[in-house]
XYZ file of C-alpha atoms in Angstrom:
755
model
C 212.404 123.725 55.504
C 215.277 125.004 53.338
C 215.937 124.896 49.611
C 219.462 123.673 49.216
C 220.194 123.348 45.417
C 218.231 123.937 42.052
C 219.428 122.836 38.704
C 217.564 124.194 35.638
C 217.788 122.675 32.165
C 216.472 125.546 30.271
C 214.768 128.801 31.118
C 214.996 131.904 29.063
C 218.841 132.582 28.953
C 219.569 129.922 31.678
C 220.762 126.685 30.213
C 222.048 123.719 32.251
C 222.909 125.760 35.445
C 222.889 124.551 39.151
C 222.593 126.931 41.988
C 223.809 126.035 45.639
C 222.269 128.218 48.325
C 224.957 127.627 51.016
C 223.306 124.572 52.824
C 225.118 122.001 54.936
C 225.752 119.903 51.756
C 226.742 121.125 48.353
C 225.736 119.698 44.979
C 227.094 119.760 41.496
C 225.632 118.138 38.533
C 228.026 117.402 35.489
C 228.140 114.786 32.752
C 225.089 112.907 34.085
C 226.631 112.687 37.514
C 225.541 114.337 40.712
C 228.451 115.174 43.125
C 227.671 115.721 46.815
C 230.183 117.266 49.225
C 230.174 118.936 52.733
C 230.107 122.681 52.945
C 233.081 123.487 55.191
C 231.924 126.942 55.779
C 228.389 125.972 57.038
C 227.458 127.205 60.428
C 223.938 126.247 61.410
C 221.810 129.313 62.378
C 224.583 131.750 61.258
C 222.237 134.519 60.246
C 220.152 134.659 63.496
C 220.720 137.373 66.020
C 218.656 135.671 68.591
C 217.800 132.066 69.714
C 214.793 131.781 67.508
C 216.685 130.186 64.515
C 214.153 131.215 62.218
C 216.456 132.284 59.533
C 217.716 129.112 57.893
C 219.911 130.695 55.257
C 220.844 133.856 53.299
C 222.110 133.594 49.699
C 223.502 136.315 47.433
C 223.497 136.280 43.718
C 226.071 138.624 42.167
C 227.377 139.631 38.772
C 227.336 142.328 36.062
C 224.194 143.685 34.653
C 222.769 141.283 32.017
C 224.127 138.056 33.447
C 220.858 136.488 34.594
C 220.230 137.570 38.167
C 216.795 138.645 37.622
C 216.157 135.657 35.218
C 217.052 133.267 37.967
C 214.765 134.947 40.437
C 211.953 134.644 37.798
C 212.560 131.020 37.460
C 212.764 130.581 41.088
C 209.479 132.496 41.644
C 207.799 130.076 39.193
C 208.854 127.038 41.279
C 207.407 128.690 44.468
C 204.225 129.945 42.719
C 203.649 126.574 41.247
C 203.891 125.122 44.960
C 206.240 122.483 43.708
C 207.778 120.807 40.619
C 204.838 120.643 38.240
C 204.554 118.201 35.209
C 202.025 119.264 32.468
C 199.521 116.895 31.164
C 199.497 116.806 27.353
C 196.012 117.779 26.150
C 195.826 115.382 23.191
C 197.431 112.453 25.134
C 195.894 112.335 28.631
C 198.345 109.631 29.565
C 201.263 111.568 28.513
C 203.263 114.275 30.249
C 205.698 117.129 29.454
C 208.363 116.838 32.152
C 210.666 119.687 33.198
C 214.381 118.418 33.447
C 215.152 119.823 36.838
C 217.002 118.869 40.038
C 215.584 120.190 43.248
C 217.033 119.524 46.766
C 215.028 120.288 49.827
C 215.902 119.879 53.535
C 213.201 119.320 55.917
C 213.311 117.992 59.409
C 217.060 117.091 59.049
C 216.433 115.067 55.757
C 217.434 115.906 52.274
C 214.908 115.207 49.455
C 216.524 115.050 46.051
C 213.956 115.330 43.240
C 215.267 114.807 39.736
C 214.236 113.544 36.227
C 215.204 110.089 35.797
C 217.024 110.857 32.482
C 219.420 113.068 34.207
C 221.318 110.501 36.452
C 220.789 107.304 38.435
C 221.578 106.763 42.020
C 224.622 104.790 40.796
C 226.000 107.945 39.355
C 225.909 109.879 42.512
C 229.452 110.572 43.890
C 230.187 111.584 47.430
C 233.398 113.676 47.960
C 234.560 111.045 50.474
C 233.577 107.837 52.189
C 233.236 109.682 55.395
C 230.739 112.132 53.962
C 228.735 109.238 52.417
C 228.615 107.395 55.607
C 227.566 110.310 57.620
C 224.884 111.654 55.165
C 223.639 108.778 53.034
C 220.899 107.765 55.470
C 219.344 111.140 55.527
C 219.196 111.593 51.768
C 216.142 110.352 49.917
C 216.191 110.213 46.042
C 212.925 110.832 44.251
C 213.091 110.312 40.496
C 210.271 111.336 38.261
C 209.677 111.040 34.503
C 208.260 107.598 34.407
C 204.515 108.096 34.180
C 202.681 108.702 37.576
C 205.298 107.218 39.589
C 206.547 109.462 42.362
C 203.823 112.062 41.363
C 200.358 112.983 42.531
C 197.538 114.945 40.679
C 197.629 118.473 41.257
C 194.973 119.744 38.897
C 193.322 118.795 35.597
C 196.293 119.998 33.738
C 199.175 119.282 36.101
C 200.703 116.604 38.302
C 203.160 117.318 40.940
C 206.337 115.578 41.971
C 206.066 113.955 45.355
C 207.700 115.647 48.304
C 207.761 118.981 46.446
C 204.259 119.671 47.824
C 206.160 121.103 50.895
C 206.307 124.399 48.849
C 202.435 124.601 49.059
C 203.134 125.298 52.732
C 205.619 128.048 51.776
C 204.968 131.637 51.114
C 207.109 133.347 48.600
C 207.490 137.138 48.886
C 209.139 139.053 46.094
C 210.479 142.512 46.590
C 211.994 144.994 44.101
C 212.208 148.791 43.648
C 212.513 148.360 39.802
C 210.351 150.471 37.548
C 211.963 149.581 34.154
C 210.345 149.171 30.790
C 210.171 145.393 30.960
C 206.684 144.141 30.657
C 205.574 142.687 34.047
C 202.175 141.239 34.717
C 202.806 139.530 38.223
C 200.845 140.514 41.306
C 199.965 138.917 44.695
C 198.227 135.721 44.480
C 197.273 134.783 48.052
C 195.845 131.331 47.036
C 199.124 130.308 45.663
C 201.202 131.696 48.433
C 202.828 134.375 46.311
C 203.136 137.789 47.724
C 204.472 140.419 45.090
C 205.482 143.520 47.052
C 207.654 144.887 44.227
C 206.759 148.287 42.841
C 205.459 146.788 39.623
C 203.560 144.134 41.455
C 201.756 146.660 43.654
C 200.883 148.794 40.683
C 199.530 145.642 38.802
C 197.438 144.857 41.812
C 196.058 148.395 41.976
C 195.239 148.272 38.248
C 193.212 145.198 38.784
C 191.388 146.524 41.737
C 190.503 149.726 39.978
C 188.961 147.948 37.101
C 185.145 148.503 36.965
C 182.766 145.693 37.027
C 179.296 145.413 35.461
C 176.306 145.588 37.658
C 174.190 143.424 35.507
C 173.389 139.775 36.675
C 173.819 140.604 40.321
C 171.546 139.009 42.893
C 168.861 141.297 44.288
C 170.280 140.998 47.852
C 173.764 141.900 46.810
C 174.862 145.493 47.307
C 175.765 146.756 43.960
C 178.171 149.379 45.390
C 180.558 146.595 46.484
C 181.118 145.754 42.839
C 182.098 149.314 41.637
C 184.709 151.758 41.840
C 183.902 155.455 41.719
C 186.056 156.743 38.747
C 184.752 160.271 38.462
C 187.804 161.848 40.300
C 190.322 159.371 38.962
C 193.550 160.849 40.243
C 195.772 158.164 38.363
C 197.197 154.910 39.218
C 200.498 156.343 40.273
C 198.961 158.695 42.805
C 196.806 155.798 44.064
C 200.097 153.896 44.500
C 201.667 156.883 46.504
C 198.577 157.035 48.695
C 198.341 153.236 49.320
C 201.903 153.249 50.387
C 201.357 156.050 52.909
C 198.472 153.969 54.461
C 200.648 151.016 54.691
C 203.403 153.013 56.412
C 200.716 154.297 59.039
C 200.047 150.703 59.889
C 203.787 150.081 60.398
C 203.919 153.236 62.632
C 201.168 151.827 64.878
C 203.392 148.853 65.869
C 205.650 149.610 68.835
C 208.436 147.312 67.876
C 208.398 148.900 64.389
C 208.167 152.435 65.610
C 211.373 151.941 67.730
C 213.169 150.802 64.618
C 211.934 153.859 62.667
C 212.780 156.156 65.523
C 216.412 154.833 65.453
C 216.602 155.586 61.864
C 214.827 158.885 61.931
C 212.973 158.119 58.701
C 209.332 159.136 59.265
C 207.649 162.245 58.072
C 206.456 165.000 60.442
C 202.965 165.520 58.963
C 200.108 163.683 57.382
C 197.394 165.360 55.322
C 193.897 164.045 54.983
C 192.954 165.168 51.484
C 189.991 164.505 49.170
C 189.900 163.037 45.722
C 187.905 165.713 44.284
C 190.219 168.470 45.482
C 193.402 166.703 44.205
C 191.544 166.042 40.876
C 190.714 169.741 40.439
C 194.157 170.919 41.501
C 195.548 168.634 38.626
C 192.800 169.727 36.177
C 192.530 173.399 36.886
C 191.148 174.527 33.611
C 188.890 171.492 32.836
C 185.952 172.379 35.167
C 184.251 174.592 32.608
C 184.087 171.712 30.073
C 183.529 168.920 32.595
C 180.601 166.516 31.849
C 178.378 166.070 34.732
C 179.615 162.591 35.428
C 182.869 164.049 36.574
C 181.258 166.511 39.163
C 180.039 166.136 42.709
C 176.512 165.397 42.876
C 175.753 168.593 44.606
C 176.869 170.225 41.288
C 174.597 168.179 39.149
C 171.303 169.172 37.653
C 169.017 168.970 40.691
C 166.139 167.576 38.667
C 168.077 164.234 38.712
C 168.383 164.118 42.496
C 165.585 163.350 45.009
C 164.406 166.190 47.189
C 166.036 164.913 50.464
C 169.398 164.559 48.851
C 169.233 167.978 47.190
C 168.225 169.548 50.632
C 171.261 168.019 52.205
C 173.578 169.634 49.671
C 171.940 173.002 50.178
C 172.304 172.429 53.936
C 176.025 172.007 53.567
C 176.491 174.967 51.365
C 174.792 177.230 53.980
C 177.359 176.325 56.507
C 179.602 179.049 55.107
C 176.791 181.734 55.063
C 176.668 182.325 58.809
C 174.804 179.197 59.889
C 177.226 178.117 62.622
C 176.788 174.715 64.039
C 176.591 174.343 67.782
C 180.110 174.229 69.221
C 181.821 174.705 65.927
C 184.220 177.529 65.305
C 184.241 179.282 61.902
C 187.413 177.380 60.819
C 185.927 174.069 61.976
C 182.768 174.690 60.084
C 184.682 175.240 56.834
C 186.583 172.104 57.329
C 183.278 170.264 58.074
C 181.706 171.685 54.957
C 184.759 170.617 52.803
C 184.523 166.938 53.940
C 180.764 166.738 54.009
C 180.520 167.491 50.427
C 182.429 164.375 49.452
C 181.100 162.186 52.286
C 177.498 162.672 51.223
C 178.432 162.642 47.606
C 179.958 159.083 48.165
C 176.905 158.068 50.120
C 174.410 158.828 47.536
C 176.490 157.339 44.812
C 176.502 154.135 46.894
C 172.639 154.492 47.420
C 172.137 154.871 43.672
C 174.154 151.667 42.929
C 172.637 149.883 45.750
C 169.085 150.688 44.709
C 169.762 150.351 40.960
C 166.484 150.148 38.811
C 164.432 150.976 41.943
C 165.689 154.453 42.442
C 163.305 156.119 39.990
C 160.334 154.850 41.821
C 161.667 155.854 45.228
C 162.686 159.188 43.914
C 159.066 159.998 42.801
C 157.728 158.888 46.325
C 160.381 160.931 48.286
C 159.768 164.089 46.315
C 156.046 163.993 47.503
C 157.329 164.388 51.159
C 156.810 167.940 52.400
C 160.095 169.830 52.970
C 158.760 170.969 56.391
C 159.185 167.381 57.671
C 163.110 167.608 57.470
C 164.197 171.114 56.737
C 165.191 171.805 60.427
C 167.131 168.619 60.943
C 170.855 168.440 61.403
C 173.302 166.527 59.372
C 173.033 163.223 61.271
C 169.366 163.348 61.713
C 168.888 164.092 57.845
C 171.006 160.783 57.187
C 168.627 158.771 59.489
C 165.525 160.340 58.152
C 166.525 159.392 54.493
C 167.298 155.880 55.640
C 163.914 155.456 57.324
C 162.003 156.905 54.436
C 163.779 154.589 51.816
C 163.014 151.453 53.883
C 159.530 152.564 54.574
C 158.725 153.404 50.981
C 160.350 150.298 49.598
C 157.850 148.277 51.784
C 154.889 150.253 50.489
C 156.105 149.884 46.891
C 157.222 146.267 47.500
C 160.628 146.913 46.263
C 162.989 143.814 46.946
C 166.395 144.734 48.230
C 168.394 143.757 51.174
C 167.281 146.304 53.937
C 169.734 145.090 56.442
C 172.847 145.869 54.058
C 171.219 149.169 53.345
C 171.020 150.037 57.068
C 174.717 148.969 57.497
C 175.664 151.053 54.667
C 173.947 154.193 56.002
C 175.214 153.473 59.607
C 178.815 153.064 58.512
C 178.593 156.627 56.873
C 176.894 158.002 60.088
C 179.753 156.766 62.230
C 182.291 158.420 59.910
C 180.458 161.757 60.101
C 180.237 161.425 63.937
C 183.970 160.964 64.023
C 184.759 164.012 61.829
C 182.370 166.024 64.181
C 184.243 164.707 67.188
C 187.551 165.826 65.733
C 186.423 169.146 64.848
C 184.450 169.949 68.135
C 187.638 168.895 70.190
C 190.543 169.328 67.771
C 193.806 167.769 68.982
C 196.564 170.314 69.462
C 198.577 168.652 66.770
C 195.731 168.968 64.215
C 196.111 171.896 61.718
C 193.753 173.015 58.977
C 195.327 173.845 55.659
C 193.845 176.786 53.808
C 193.146 176.459 50.159
C 190.294 176.976 47.658
C 188.740 174.853 44.879
C 186.364 175.598 41.919
C 182.822 174.181 42.072
C 180.194 174.323 39.434
C 176.517 174.953 40.116
C 174.189 173.476 37.516
C 170.843 175.049 37.170
C 167.557 173.376 36.040
C 168.142 174.700 32.528
C 171.525 172.959 32.355
C 173.555 176.309 32.638
C 176.633 176.145 34.729
C 178.143 178.808 37.072
C 181.684 178.350 38.155
C 182.531 179.399 41.713
C 185.610 179.593 43.968
C 184.990 178.017 47.272
C 187.122 178.211 50.440
C 188.160 174.801 51.611
C 190.238 173.460 54.561
C 191.845 170.064 54.829
C 193.068 168.294 57.973
C 196.709 168.005 58.618
C 197.984 165.977 61.549
C 201.603 166.380 63.026
C 202.970 163.084 64.144
C 206.539 164.131 64.936
C 208.419 167.204 65.848
C 211.891 165.832 64.973
C 213.768 162.688 64.014
C 213.642 161.354 67.499
C 210.109 162.089 68.550
C 206.709 160.711 67.435
C 203.502 161.931 69.142
C 201.735 158.523 69.707
C 198.510 160.428 70.579
C 198.357 162.017 67.261
C 199.334 158.682 65.564
C 196.404 156.947 67.387
C 194.096 159.691 66.301
C 195.216 159.244 62.714
C 194.853 155.437 62.949
C 191.305 155.734 64.555
C 190.256 158.059 61.709
C 191.417 155.554 59.082
C 190.025 152.672 60.760
C 186.504 154.188 60.692
C 186.927 155.502 57.288
C 188.075 152.009 56.026
C 184.975 150.412 57.692
C 182.774 152.420 55.430
C 180.595 149.900 53.506
C 181.842 151.331 50.109
C 184.413 151.201 47.330
C 184.568 154.825 47.003
C 188.157 155.563 48.043
C 187.781 159.446 48.559
C 190.064 160.062 51.316
C 193.590 160.537 50.154
C 196.277 160.238 52.858
C 199.426 162.157 51.733
C 202.792 162.938 53.352
C 206.147 164.066 52.151
C 209.415 165.685 53.279
C 211.411 162.390 52.894
C 214.578 161.968 50.970
C 214.774 159.264 48.279
C 216.876 157.068 50.513
C 214.554 157.575 53.495
C 211.500 156.745 51.349
C 213.179 153.700 49.951
C 214.059 152.355 53.495
C 210.669 153.184 54.911
C 209.105 151.315 51.829
C 211.155 148.176 52.602
C 210.026 148.142 56.379
C 206.331 148.940 55.504
C 205.855 146.497 52.646
C 207.117 143.560 54.575
C 205.182 144.505 57.681
C 201.943 144.837 55.836
C 202.343 141.448 53.970
C 202.450 139.705 57.274
C 198.686 139.475 57.772
C 198.257 138.167 54.164
C 200.873 135.567 54.853
C 199.172 134.393 58.186
C 195.611 134.286 56.699
C 196.398 131.840 53.678
C 193.847 129.204 53.261
C 195.579 126.383 55.290
C 196.552 126.807 58.871
C 199.959 125.442 58.003
C 200.380 127.524 54.894
C 202.757 130.020 56.481
C 205.129 127.469 57.849
C 207.953 128.633 55.545
C 208.738 131.956 54.156
C 211.205 132.415 51.295
C 211.981 135.997 50.499
C 213.421 137.012 47.168
C 215.055 140.436 46.969
C 215.989 142.008 43.665
C 218.608 144.694 44.057
C 217.060 145.935 47.361
C 219.856 148.433 47.929
C 218.602 150.744 45.223
C 218.688 154.640 46.167
C 220.386 153.838 49.508
C 223.614 155.505 50.657
C 226.644 153.178 50.766
C 226.502 153.435 54.689
C 222.696 152.328 54.619
C 223.646 149.525 52.155
C 226.382 148.310 54.522
C 223.910 148.049 57.453
C 220.823 146.758 55.247
C 221.448 143.074 55.726
C 221.793 143.434 59.473
C 218.571 145.454 59.542
C 216.755 142.829 57.597
C 217.893 139.806 59.765
C 216.826 141.847 62.746
C 213.413 142.938 61.427
C 212.110 139.909 59.392
C 212.155 137.265 62.163
C 209.767 139.797 64.093
C 207.466 140.253 61.160
C 207.169 136.571 60.281
C 207.475 135.251 63.939
C 204.532 132.780 63.390
C 206.477 131.042 60.667
C 208.829 128.070 61.227
C 211.579 129.003 58.791
C 212.763 132.025 56.665
C 214.985 131.782 53.823
C 216.472 134.841 52.004
C 217.716 135.076 48.417
C 218.988 138.340 47.238
C 220.346 139.578 43.939
C 222.711 142.477 44.329
C 225.267 144.722 42.318
C 227.268 145.989 45.369
C 229.812 144.497 47.611
C 228.261 146.031 50.824
C 225.770 143.086 51.184
C 228.070 140.186 50.512
C 230.473 141.557 53.100
C 228.092 140.037 55.626
C 227.695 136.619 53.714
C 230.110 133.779 53.662
C 231.592 132.750 50.459
C 229.744 129.519 50.132
C 226.423 131.498 50.223
C 227.343 133.769 47.253
C 226.524 132.658 43.683
C 228.498 134.564 41.073
C 227.092 134.844 37.496
C 229.047 135.929 34.549
C 229.117 135.677 30.750
C 231.266 133.025 29.221
C 231.996 131.347 25.912
C 231.023 127.737 25.555
C 232.789 125.447 23.150
C 230.511 123.743 20.562
C 231.453 121.057 18.118
C 229.527 120.556 14.916
C 228.982 116.653 14.892
C 228.660 116.500 11.062
C 231.535 118.893 10.138
C 233.631 118.489 13.117
C 234.059 122.340 13.155
C 234.598 124.005 16.497
C 232.894 127.355 17.340
C 231.942 129.209 20.604
C 228.742 130.405 21.947
C 228.052 133.213 24.392
C 226.476 131.773 27.557
C 225.295 133.019 30.916
C 226.005 131.030 34.106
C 227.577 130.331 37.470
C 231.230 131.407 37.412
C 233.888 128.858 38.324
C 236.657 131.427 38.576
C 239.190 130.332 41.421
C 239.621 133.992 42.427
C 235.928 134.179 43.531
C 236.616 131.571 46.335
C 238.209 134.150 48.523
C 236.500 134.821 51.803
C 233.769 137.477 51.629
C 232.388 137.564 55.157
C 234.044 140.468 57.102
C 236.220 141.109 53.990
C 237.401 144.658 53.094
C 234.605 146.193 51.006
C 237.088 147.791 48.520
C 238.745 144.437 47.895
C 235.396 142.920 47.192
C 234.513 145.433 44.819
C 237.638 144.892 42.790
C 237.951 141.145 43.018
C 234.315 139.856 43.400
C 232.267 142.078 41.184
C 234.153 141.634 37.764
C 235.367 145.255 37.675
C 238.366 146.080 35.337
C 239.232 149.129 37.422
C 238.376 150.836 40.635
C 238.869 154.218 38.952
C 236.116 156.109 37.283
C 236.244 155.719 33.400
C 236.665 159.460 32.843
C 239.636 159.749 35.305
C 241.199 156.461 33.983
C 241.036 157.931 30.415
C 242.488 161.255 31.417
C 245.378 159.552 33.246
C 246.059 157.562 30.232
C 246.138 160.642 28.184
C 248.497 162.395 30.550
C 250.995 159.337 30.502
C 250.857 159.318 26.617
C 251.648 163.112 26.596
C 254.438 162.723 29.056
C 255.968 159.814 27.287
C 255.786 161.615 23.844
C 259.044 163.443 22.756
C 258.450 166.547 20.604
C 255.892 166.619 17.921
C 256.582 163.592 15.833
C 254.446 162.544 12.952
C 253.300 159.500 14.814
C 252.161 161.518 17.729
C 250.507 164.057 15.264
C 248.551 161.253 13.687
C 247.214 159.862 16.974
C 244.004 161.209 17.931
C 244.015 162.417 21.639
C 243.990 165.667 23.646
C 247.153 167.622 23.607
C 247.936 169.025 27.047
C 250.147 172.118 27.764
C 252.636 171.607 30.589
C 250.527 173.859 32.819
C 247.349 171.710 32.000
C 249.236 168.521 32.864
C 250.613 169.922 36.134
C 247.126 171.201 37.209
C 245.523 167.914 36.420
C 248.162 165.956 38.353
C 247.418 168.071 41.443
C 243.698 167.103 41.484
C 244.396 163.265 41.446
C 243.479 161.613 44.686
C 245.301 158.389 44.337
C 248.739 158.957 45.909
C 250.799 156.409 44.034
C 249.385 157.464 40.659
C 249.917 161.129 41.613
C 253.484 160.785 42.722
C 254.469 158.621 39.555
C 252.923 161.261 37.240
C 254.805 164.025 39.130
C 258.029 162.163 38.611
C 257.319 161.797 34.795
C 256.382 165.449 34.696
C 259.693 166.552 36.170
C 261.769 164.173 34.076
C 260.145 165.810 30.941
C 259.780 169.485 31.874
C 262.726 170.139 34.275
C 265.023 171.837 31.685
C 262.051 173.890 30.385
C 261.348 174.755 34.063
C 264.880 176.073 34.476
C 264.759 177.960 31.220
C 261.524 179.563 32.127
C 262.898 180.617 35.564
C 265.870 182.332 33.661
C 263.717 184.200 31.460
C 261.607 185.436 34.339
C 264.645 186.537 36.159
C 266.152 188.445 33.202
C 262.840 190.147 32.563
C 262.531 191.180 36.021
C 266.180 192.492 36.069
C 265.679 194.464 32.782
C 262.586 196.011 34.338
C 264.265 197.111 37.589
C 267.807 198.050 36.545
C 267.972 201.133 34.418
C 271.703 201.660 34.581
C 273.003 198.330 33.102
C 276.366 198.547 31.171
C 275.996 197.959 27.398
C 278.149 194.903 27.263
C 276.152 193.244 30.090
C 272.999 194.045 28.495
C 274.136 192.639 25.190
C 275.050 189.437 26.969
C 271.859 189.281 28.748
C 269.926 189.730 25.498
C 271.690 186.937 23.893
C 270.943 184.636 26.793
C 267.420 185.668 26.677
C 267.107 184.902 22.944
C 268.862 181.641 23.256
C 266.594 180.575 26.311
C 263.457 181.464 24.340
C 264.538 179.541 21.392
C 265.247 176.492 23.444
C 261.978 176.799 25.038
C 260.085 177.021 21.715
């Protein structure tokens, strides 16, 4: 499937504009007539680098800032997210509709479907460029008018009907990408059920914000684990840090794929280390002075008033703290033991938070019964055995007290934590050579039964894994170890996201390019798992200034990288169409002219029908300048910059202003009143000469040199004479008086002329 043409009557600043996307046929709507022509530049499968023919087309939208590139993408996103051309049912009059005046042309299985509002034109008003084109294509074109009740429409929902044939867009996944982080309000985020995947920076942040919103526990079924409806917000490290961490986890998934890792190796854009940090550590690094005044709700449970905890939980925390007091675990080194202690604090804290939410109102009853158990029953147990013992006692006591909760889910919860602790033990007993332990300390608080708090500095160690030694080498064993760790961690039956994966040492450009690859790679499973098995037939990718932060050389190669990578990512789809908005010539140098849409500001003539007066209104729309019809594919990038991007000059504004000032100085004669009145910088001859020397453009430089010599050649000669006479007078003591008098006259005359 391919979208060929879209005409929009009104959307924000867009008014009566049609957009061709470079298909085999071109369309133009003007004066209630639809014109159809053949695209002489069309080459089927042009953008494919192999025989898959997945990429149906690539279109670029260009223009200055503020001409409507992003506005068009918003309108286009709406069409795709609506899964077709939707018609609103008027609430007060159920049999009446509010129609959008649009023209949409889709190509599917070799046929063109032209959907249009009946008031725009009739089939009698369709004009083909030639009889030959009409004969060749008329039988593969179907006209589908709407706007006459339910004709050519079907019910989409209680409030909308959909134009027939546009439902093919419900089998289309729309993916929107942008780095932009501007001040415009933006509320979009991924909506899997509608086939809209927002992998823009703002879209991901909006999704994170929604996921981090707490939910009320009340009204839950008794067999529903409460912990699945909460997020632990005690150690909130901020949505931006959550964003960075989620990006890192997405990149790790990318690096696990052999095809992707080869691409990343070629680019050399992967970090060398990954740190497995903990939320409470990051939180306290960011809030160093806050610990003294923290409420207990923002502390680890091991720091709370122990009267609120059951005895087994309290014993487990004491057991963990004794690990740094000489109680070596079998097979653990002192370093490994501190690492184990660092992570155990938060693992068990998270587990008991989940237990508390899981058991909910039943917890106080269980606590009183657990506290009756003699400490001798469990005080010699190790960490894993303590976890099992607690689980068994809770289930046993719940039966005795007839407490109703889902025991199977509770066992699964405990078992998932047990597996994670076992993995940590395994990593620390037999550490990989590329695992390092980072030394640091954090502040812990110990709250006594009387509520008094003691502040303690505690040694901590976090795990750092080296995944690469240089830009051409990745250690796949270390990467596999990291992936296994994250897989077990993410299988925890919890919403407590306490492990924070961090890496760094990437330049802004490297980070940008890695983001592009990882975001597209990680949206792949979402696209493939949409509701209908046919829902990922087509993929339309919208890119808004994807070249941000990239060096010109990386911008030059970006489209090649995309058309190489995206067919691999979306190989299960039947078609890929790419539409990109850009401000640079490096991308359109790889795109034929017929696939480039130029937008610009223009003045539209308006006539007042009552008075007959003519006025002009500023409008935004598709440019019709003949100069923009020059070939763009494989064109010189410098020429494209000047001719196709509406630039008034290829010089920097500062250099252009300085050159203009030089010319005015060189053209002026003496110090006339006219020049004195004009406000501009006055240059001395030496300043002019020095400025000319730093100009890089040779033609401008040589012209200014010529102007300089024409103006200052006499002064130059006089200056040389003065210097010679001064030198002569200094070196010759025995000069005849008559010669001396003559030289002094010449010197005075020369200096006067110079002044």
